[in-house]
XYZ file of C-alpha atoms in Angstrom:
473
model
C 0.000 0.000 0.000
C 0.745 3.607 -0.334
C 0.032 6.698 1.383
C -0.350 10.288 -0.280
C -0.548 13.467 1.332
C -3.310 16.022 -0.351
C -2.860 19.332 -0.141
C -5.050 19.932 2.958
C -2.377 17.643 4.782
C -5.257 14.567 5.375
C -3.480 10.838 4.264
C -5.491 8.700 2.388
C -4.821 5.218 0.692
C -4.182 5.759 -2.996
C -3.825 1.925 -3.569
C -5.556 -1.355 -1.953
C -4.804 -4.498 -3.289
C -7.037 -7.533 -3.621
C -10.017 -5.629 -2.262
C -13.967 -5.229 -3.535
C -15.094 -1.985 -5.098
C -17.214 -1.910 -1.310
C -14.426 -2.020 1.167
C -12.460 -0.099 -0.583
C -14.863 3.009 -0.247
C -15.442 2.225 3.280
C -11.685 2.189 4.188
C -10.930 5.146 2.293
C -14.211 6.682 4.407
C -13.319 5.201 7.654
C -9.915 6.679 7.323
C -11.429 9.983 7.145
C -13.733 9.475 10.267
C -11.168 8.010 12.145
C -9.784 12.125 12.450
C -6.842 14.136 12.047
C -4.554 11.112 14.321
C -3.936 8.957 12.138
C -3.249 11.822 9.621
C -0.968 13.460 12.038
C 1.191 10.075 12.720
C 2.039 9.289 9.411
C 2.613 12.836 8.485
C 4.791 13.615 11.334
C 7.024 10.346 11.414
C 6.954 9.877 7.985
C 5.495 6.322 7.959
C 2.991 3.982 5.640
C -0.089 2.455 6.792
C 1.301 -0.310 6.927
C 3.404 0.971 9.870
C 0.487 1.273 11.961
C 0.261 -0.685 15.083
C -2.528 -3.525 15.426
C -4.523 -1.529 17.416
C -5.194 1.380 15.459
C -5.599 -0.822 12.514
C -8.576 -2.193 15.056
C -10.107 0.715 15.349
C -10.245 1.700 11.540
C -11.762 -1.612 11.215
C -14.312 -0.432 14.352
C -15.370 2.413 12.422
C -16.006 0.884 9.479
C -18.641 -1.605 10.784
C -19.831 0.917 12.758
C -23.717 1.191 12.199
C -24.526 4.826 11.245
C -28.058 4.967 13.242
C -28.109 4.085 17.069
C -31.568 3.175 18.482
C -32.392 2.563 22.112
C -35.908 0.655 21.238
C -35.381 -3.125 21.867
C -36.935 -3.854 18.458
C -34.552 -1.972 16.769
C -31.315 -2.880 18.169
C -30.935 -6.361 15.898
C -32.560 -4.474 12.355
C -29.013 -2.747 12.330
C -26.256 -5.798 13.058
C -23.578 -6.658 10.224
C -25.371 -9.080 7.645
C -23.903 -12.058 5.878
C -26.161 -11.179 2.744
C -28.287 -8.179 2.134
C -28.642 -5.834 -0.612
C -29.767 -2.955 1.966
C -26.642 -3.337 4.277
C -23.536 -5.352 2.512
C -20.789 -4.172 4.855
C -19.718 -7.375 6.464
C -16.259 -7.630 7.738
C -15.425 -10.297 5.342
C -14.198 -7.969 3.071
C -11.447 -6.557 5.678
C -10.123 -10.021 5.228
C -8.601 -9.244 1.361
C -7.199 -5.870 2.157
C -3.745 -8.287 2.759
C -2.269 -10.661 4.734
C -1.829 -8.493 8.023
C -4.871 -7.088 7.589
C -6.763 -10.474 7.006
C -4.856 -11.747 10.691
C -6.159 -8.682 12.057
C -9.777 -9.134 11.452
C -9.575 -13.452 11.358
C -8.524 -12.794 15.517
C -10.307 -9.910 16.335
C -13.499 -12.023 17.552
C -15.890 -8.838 18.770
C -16.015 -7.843 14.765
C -17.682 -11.082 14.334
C -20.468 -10.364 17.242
C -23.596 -10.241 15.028
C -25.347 -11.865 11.872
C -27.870 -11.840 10.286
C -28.717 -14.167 7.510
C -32.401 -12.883 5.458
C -33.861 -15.350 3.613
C -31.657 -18.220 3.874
C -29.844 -20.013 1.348
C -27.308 -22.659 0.391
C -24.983 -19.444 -0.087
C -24.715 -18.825 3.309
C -24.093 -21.683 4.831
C -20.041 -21.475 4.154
C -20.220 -17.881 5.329
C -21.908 -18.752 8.822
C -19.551 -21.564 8.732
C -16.714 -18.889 8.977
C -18.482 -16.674 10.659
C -18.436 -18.464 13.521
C -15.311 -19.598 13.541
C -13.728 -16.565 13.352
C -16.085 -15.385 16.309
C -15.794 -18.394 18.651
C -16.322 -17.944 21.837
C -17.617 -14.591 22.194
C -21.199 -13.213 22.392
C -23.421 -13.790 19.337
C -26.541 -11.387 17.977
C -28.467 -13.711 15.561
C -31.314 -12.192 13.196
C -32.357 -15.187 11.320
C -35.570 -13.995 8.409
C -37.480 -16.503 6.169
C -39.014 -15.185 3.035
C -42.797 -15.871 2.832
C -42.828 -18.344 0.746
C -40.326 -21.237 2.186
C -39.178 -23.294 -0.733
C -36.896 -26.820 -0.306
C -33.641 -25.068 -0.739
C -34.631 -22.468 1.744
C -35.668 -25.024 4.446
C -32.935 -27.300 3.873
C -30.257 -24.467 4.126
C -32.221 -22.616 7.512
C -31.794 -26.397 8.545
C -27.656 -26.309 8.100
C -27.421 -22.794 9.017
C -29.902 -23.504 12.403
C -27.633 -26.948 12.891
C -24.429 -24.401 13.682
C -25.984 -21.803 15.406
C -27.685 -24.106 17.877
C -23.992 -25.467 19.067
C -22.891 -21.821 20.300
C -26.537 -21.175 21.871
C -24.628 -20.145 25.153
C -23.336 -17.656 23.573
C -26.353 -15.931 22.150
C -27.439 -12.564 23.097
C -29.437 -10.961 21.254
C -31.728 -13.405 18.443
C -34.475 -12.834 16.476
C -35.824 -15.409 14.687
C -39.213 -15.105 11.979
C -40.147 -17.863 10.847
C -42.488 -18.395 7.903
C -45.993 -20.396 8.144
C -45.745 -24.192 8.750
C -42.111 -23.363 9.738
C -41.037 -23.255 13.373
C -37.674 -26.233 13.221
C -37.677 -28.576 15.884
C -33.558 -27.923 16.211
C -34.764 -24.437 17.916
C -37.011 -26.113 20.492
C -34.925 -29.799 21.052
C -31.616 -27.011 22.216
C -33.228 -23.977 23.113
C -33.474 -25.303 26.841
C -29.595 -25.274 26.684
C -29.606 -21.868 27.752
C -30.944 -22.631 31.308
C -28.112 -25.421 32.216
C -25.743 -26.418 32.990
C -24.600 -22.571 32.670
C -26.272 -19.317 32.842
C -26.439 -17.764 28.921
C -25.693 -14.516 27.981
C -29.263 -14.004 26.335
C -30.562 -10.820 26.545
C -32.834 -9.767 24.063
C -35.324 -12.669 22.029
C -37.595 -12.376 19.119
C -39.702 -15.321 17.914
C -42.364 -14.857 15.028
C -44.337 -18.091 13.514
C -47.566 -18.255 12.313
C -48.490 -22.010 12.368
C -51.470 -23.304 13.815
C -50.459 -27.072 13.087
C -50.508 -28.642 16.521
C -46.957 -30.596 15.933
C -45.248 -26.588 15.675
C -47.816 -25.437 18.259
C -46.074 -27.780 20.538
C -42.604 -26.769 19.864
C -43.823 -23.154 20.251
C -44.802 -23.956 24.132
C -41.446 -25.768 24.371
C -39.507 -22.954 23.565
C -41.563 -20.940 25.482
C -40.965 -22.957 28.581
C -37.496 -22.904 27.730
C -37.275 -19.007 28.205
C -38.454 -18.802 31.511
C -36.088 -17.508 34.790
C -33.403 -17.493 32.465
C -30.814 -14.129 31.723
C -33.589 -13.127 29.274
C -34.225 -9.194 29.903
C -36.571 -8.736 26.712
C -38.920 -10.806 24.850
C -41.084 -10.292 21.546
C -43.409 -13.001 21.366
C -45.995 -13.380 18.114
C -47.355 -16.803 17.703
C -50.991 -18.248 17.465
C -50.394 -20.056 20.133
C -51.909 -19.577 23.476
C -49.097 -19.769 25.942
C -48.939 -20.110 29.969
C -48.039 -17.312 31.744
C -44.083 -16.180 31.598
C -42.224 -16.533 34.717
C -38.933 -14.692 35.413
C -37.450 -11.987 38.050
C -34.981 -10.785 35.235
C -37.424 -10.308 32.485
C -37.851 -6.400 31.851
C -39.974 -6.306 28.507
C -42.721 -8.401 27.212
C -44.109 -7.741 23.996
C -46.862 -11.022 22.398
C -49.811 -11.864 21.069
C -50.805 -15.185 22.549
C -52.179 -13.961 26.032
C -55.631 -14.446 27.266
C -56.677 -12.120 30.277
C -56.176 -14.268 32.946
C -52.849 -15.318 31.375
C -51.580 -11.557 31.768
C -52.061 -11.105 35.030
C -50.455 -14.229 36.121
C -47.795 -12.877 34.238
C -48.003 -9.808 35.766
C -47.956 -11.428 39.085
C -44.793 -13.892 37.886
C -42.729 -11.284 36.366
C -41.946 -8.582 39.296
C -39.062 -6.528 37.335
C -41.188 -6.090 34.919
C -41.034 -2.222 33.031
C -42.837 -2.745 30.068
C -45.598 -5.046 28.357
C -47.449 -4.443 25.011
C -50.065 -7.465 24.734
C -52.295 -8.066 22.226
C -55.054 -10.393 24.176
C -56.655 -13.422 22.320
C -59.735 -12.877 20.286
C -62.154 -15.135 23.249
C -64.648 -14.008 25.358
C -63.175 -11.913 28.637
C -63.157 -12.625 31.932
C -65.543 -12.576 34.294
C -64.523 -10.225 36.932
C -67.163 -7.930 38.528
C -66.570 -9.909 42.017
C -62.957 -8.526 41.975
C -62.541 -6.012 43.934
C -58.552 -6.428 45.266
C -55.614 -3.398 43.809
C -52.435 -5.179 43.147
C -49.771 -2.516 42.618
C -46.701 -3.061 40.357
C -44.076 -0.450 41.210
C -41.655 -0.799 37.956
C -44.484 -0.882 35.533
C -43.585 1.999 33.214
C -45.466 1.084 29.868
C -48.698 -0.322 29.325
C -49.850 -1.396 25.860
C -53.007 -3.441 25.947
C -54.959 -4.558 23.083
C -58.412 -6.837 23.550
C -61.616 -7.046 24.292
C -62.888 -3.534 26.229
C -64.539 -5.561 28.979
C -60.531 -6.781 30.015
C -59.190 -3.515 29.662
C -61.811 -1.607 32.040
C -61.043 -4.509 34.636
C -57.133 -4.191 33.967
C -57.865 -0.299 35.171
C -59.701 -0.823 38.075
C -57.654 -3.496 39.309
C -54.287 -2.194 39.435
C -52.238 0.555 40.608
C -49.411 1.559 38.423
C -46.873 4.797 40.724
C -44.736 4.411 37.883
C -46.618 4.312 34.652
C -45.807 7.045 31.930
C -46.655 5.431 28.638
C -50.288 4.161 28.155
C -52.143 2.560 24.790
C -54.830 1.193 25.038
C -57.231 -0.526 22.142
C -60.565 0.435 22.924
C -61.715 2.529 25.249
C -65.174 4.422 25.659
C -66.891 6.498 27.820
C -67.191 3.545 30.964
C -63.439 2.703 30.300
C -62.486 5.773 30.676
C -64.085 6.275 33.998
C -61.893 3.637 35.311
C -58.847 4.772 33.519
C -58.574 8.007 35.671
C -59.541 6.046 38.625
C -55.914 4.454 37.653
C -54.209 7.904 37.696
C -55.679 9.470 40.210
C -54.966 6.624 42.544
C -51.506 5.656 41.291
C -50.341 9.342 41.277
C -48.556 8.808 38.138
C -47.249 11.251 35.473
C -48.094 10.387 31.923
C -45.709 11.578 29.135
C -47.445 9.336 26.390
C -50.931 8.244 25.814
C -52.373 6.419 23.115
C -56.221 6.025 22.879
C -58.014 3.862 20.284
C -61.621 5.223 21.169
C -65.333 3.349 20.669
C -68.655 5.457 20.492
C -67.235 8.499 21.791
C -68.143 12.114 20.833
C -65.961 15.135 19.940
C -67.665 16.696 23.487
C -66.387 13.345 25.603
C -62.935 13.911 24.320
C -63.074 17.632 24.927
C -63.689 16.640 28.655
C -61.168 13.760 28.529
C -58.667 16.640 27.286
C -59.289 19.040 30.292
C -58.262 17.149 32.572
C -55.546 17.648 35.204
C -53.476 14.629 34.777
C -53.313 14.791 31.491
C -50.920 17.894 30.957
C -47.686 16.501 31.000
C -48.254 14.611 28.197
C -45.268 14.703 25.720
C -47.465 12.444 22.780
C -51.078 12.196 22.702
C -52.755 10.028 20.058
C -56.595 9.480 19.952
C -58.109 8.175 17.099
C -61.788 6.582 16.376
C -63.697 9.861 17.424
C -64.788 12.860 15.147
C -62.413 15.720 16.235
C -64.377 19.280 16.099
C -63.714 23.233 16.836
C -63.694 22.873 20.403
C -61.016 20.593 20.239
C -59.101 22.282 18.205
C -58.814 25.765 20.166
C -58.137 23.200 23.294
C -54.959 22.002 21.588
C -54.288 25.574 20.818
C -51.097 26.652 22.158
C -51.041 29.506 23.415
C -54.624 30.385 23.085
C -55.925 32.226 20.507
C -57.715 34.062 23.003
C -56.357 35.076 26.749
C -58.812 34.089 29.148
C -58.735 30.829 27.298
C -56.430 28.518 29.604
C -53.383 26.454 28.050
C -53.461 22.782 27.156
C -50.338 20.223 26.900
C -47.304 22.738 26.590
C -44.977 20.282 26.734
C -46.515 18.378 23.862
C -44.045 16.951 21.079
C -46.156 14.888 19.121
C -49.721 14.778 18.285
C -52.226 12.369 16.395
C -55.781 12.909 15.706
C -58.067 10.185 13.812
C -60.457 12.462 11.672
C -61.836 16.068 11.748
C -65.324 16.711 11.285
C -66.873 17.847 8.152
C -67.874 21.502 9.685
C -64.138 22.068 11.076
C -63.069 25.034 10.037
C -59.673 25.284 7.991
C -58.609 28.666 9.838
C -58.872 26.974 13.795
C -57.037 24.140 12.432
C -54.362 25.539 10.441
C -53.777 28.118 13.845
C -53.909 24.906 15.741
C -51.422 22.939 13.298
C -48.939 26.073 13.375
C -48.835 26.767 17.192
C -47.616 23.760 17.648
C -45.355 23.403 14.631
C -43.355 26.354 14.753
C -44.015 28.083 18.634
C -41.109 27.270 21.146
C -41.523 28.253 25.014
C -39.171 31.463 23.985
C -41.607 32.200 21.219
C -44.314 32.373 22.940
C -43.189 35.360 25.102
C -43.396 38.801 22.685
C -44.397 38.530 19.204
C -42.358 35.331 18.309
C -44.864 33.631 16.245
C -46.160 37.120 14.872
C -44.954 36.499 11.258
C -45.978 32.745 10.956
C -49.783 33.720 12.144
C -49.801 36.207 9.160
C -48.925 33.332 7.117
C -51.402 30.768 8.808
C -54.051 33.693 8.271
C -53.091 33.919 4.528
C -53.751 30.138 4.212
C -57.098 29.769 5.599
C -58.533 33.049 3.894
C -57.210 31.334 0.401
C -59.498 28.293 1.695
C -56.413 25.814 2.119
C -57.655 22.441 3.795
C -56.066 19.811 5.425
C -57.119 16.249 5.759
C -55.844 15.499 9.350
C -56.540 11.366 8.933
């Protein structure tokens, strides 16, 4: 290799040998990113890259499989780890293994490049590269995103076989997996060594996703194996879609719960099982709810931060009045009316929580029973409010007017960040909502005081005299 100095003093590789047209633009940029050191050092001492110690040539390598979006949501912590195969992400570190021979030792031995894979729609293709892949990454933690397509031919179900066949051997060292599997397809490799991760030693698992939809009885059966296998394990979060009705989870360290197979009883059992837990988002089996108008205990979960509850209204009015929730401060819940609702600020009021999100999916509600939901007291610290199902009208709109367009009018959700309404009524007019839309677009706190927003009401003004409408759907 050479190095060349440009005129602004950076170094940059004028030639790589043996390398793809790929890693050769994200060397060159990752030589760049790395900064002005590496510049600096062969600059000042007068030396080639190939000078460089190991480490530095570790860190180069760092940067380049570097993902360039960070997200703190569970879900979306395995949709950006290094694939084997994809058109939408190719950077893989296999191409740091042709840059030479020191290079190639470099990468071959440095085992935390080699940390995640994901392999989307599987094929015979692969199965060398896993192969490698997990030789060169033995022994240290492994994130796994494993994707069918949706329609599972022989070659892709013989080669998810292979691929599952040498993933299943390191399964103490997964820690982060997701797994979607494709209908009629849940392998039994998965649920005859999935229990491996309880015994003889504790896993590193952290984070699982599972997605099937078969509802042959055989896969059903696997599906409660694995299942089973899950529970008081390491596992901090789990995503759970399946057809399957499942028993309730059981686990101190579980933190997250997000399925689909839950009937009402079920969650609470759960609820009661799972004592760490922060977060659930169920979506409760399509039967007919429980029977609970003889309850009349309040079980209170103090780490319960978010609440997302899906099902049959009947189940979520007795989820409200049951429970008492100090630290809730994300709520959805799919539907609620007018009777729900009564019970829903019974919740708040007697947990003396502080909501900063609230989803509402509403059922036979008027624009004048959300006006009165919106007024009150508890509600004003709400940083996203989202209420859909229920005609929105003028009323509304001046509520969620901020600052008022008039001053004796009192001030609604200042701290508001992001707002969803379902559907405006016919007789809305365009001029309250277009005020409405550009208080809260384009007013800041320090705006508000003087004639901040002066010049964008002229321009709000302009639009609704020219009869501009919006569809707010």
């Amino acid at each position: 290799m050479q190095v060349v100095r440009g005129n602004d003093g950076d170094a940059v590789m004028s030639t790589i040998m043996n390398i793809s047209s790929i890693a050769t633009a994200t060397v060159l940029q990752s030589m760049h990113t790395v900064g002005r050191t590496i510049s600096l050092m062969l600059i000042g001492k007068k030396t080639g890259i190939d000078d460089l110690p190991d480490e530095l040539i570790r860190e180069i390598m760092f940067t380049i499989m570097e993902p360039s979006t960070r997200s703190e949501k569970v879900d979306d912590k395995l949709s950006i780890i290094s694939p084997i195969v994809s058109e939408n992400n190719p950077i893989t570190p296999f191409p740091l293994t042709r840059v030479c021979r020191r290079w190639r030792r470099i990468a071959c031995t440095t085992k935390s490049l080699w940390k995640s894979i994901a392999i989307i729609e599987p094929s015979f293709k692969h199965v060398h590269r896993v192969k490698l892949w997990l030789t060169y990454g033995d022994g240290y933690k492994l994130d796994i995103m494993l994707r069918q397509s949706y329609s599972v031919g022989d070659e892709e179900r013989r080669a998810t076989a292979e691929i599952l066949a040498m993933l299943v051997q390191r399964v103490q060292k997964w820690s982060n997996v997701e797994f979607h599997f494709t209908e009629n397809e849940l392998p039994s490799l998965i649920a005859h060594h999935i229990h491996m991760i309880r015994h003889p030693n504790p896993s590193m698992l952290q984070t699982a996703i599972f997605s099937h939809q078969s509802r042959h009885m055989d896969i059903r059966e696997r599906a409660r194996d694995v299942w089973g296998s899950l529970q008081e394990t390491t596992l901090k979060h789990l995503k759970w879609i399946s057809p399957a009705p499942a028993m309730a989870f059981s686990s101190a360290n579980i933190q997250t719960l997000n399925t689909s197979c839950f009937t009402f009883q079920v969650l609470l059992d759960t609820l009661r099982l799972c004592p760490n837990l922060s977060s659930i988002d169920v979506e409760l089996l399509n039967v007919p709810p429980m029977d609970a108008d003889h309850l009349e205990y309040r079980v209170e979960y103090p780490n319960l931060r978010s609440v997302a509850m899906k099902g049959h209204k009947t189940d979520i009015a007795t989820f409200l009045r049951l429970h008492c929730l100090p630290s809730l401060t994300s709520l959805e819940l799919d539907p609620i009316d007018v009777t729900s609702f009564i019970h829903l600020r019974g919740l708040i009021l007697r947990s003396e929580c502080t909501l900063r999100q609230l989803a509402l999916e509403v059922r036979n509600v008027q624009a004048l029973d959300v006006a009165g939901w919106l007024e009150q007291d508890f509600f004003q610290e709400l940083e996203t409010l989202s209420i859909s199902g229920a005609e929105i009208n003028d009323h509304v709109l001046f509520m969620l007017t901020c600052p008022p367009l008039r001053g004796n009018r009192p001030t609604y959700f200042e701290k508001l960040k992001f707002l969803f309404l379902g559907q405006l009524m016919s007789n809305v007019d365009d001029g309250t909502f277009l005020r409405m839309l550009g208080s809260r677009s384009r007013c800041t706190a320090q705006d508000r005081v003087g004639e901040g927003c002066h010049e964008y009401e002229v321009m709000i003004n302009s639009c609704a005299e020219s009869g501009l409408c919006i569809d707010f759907a």
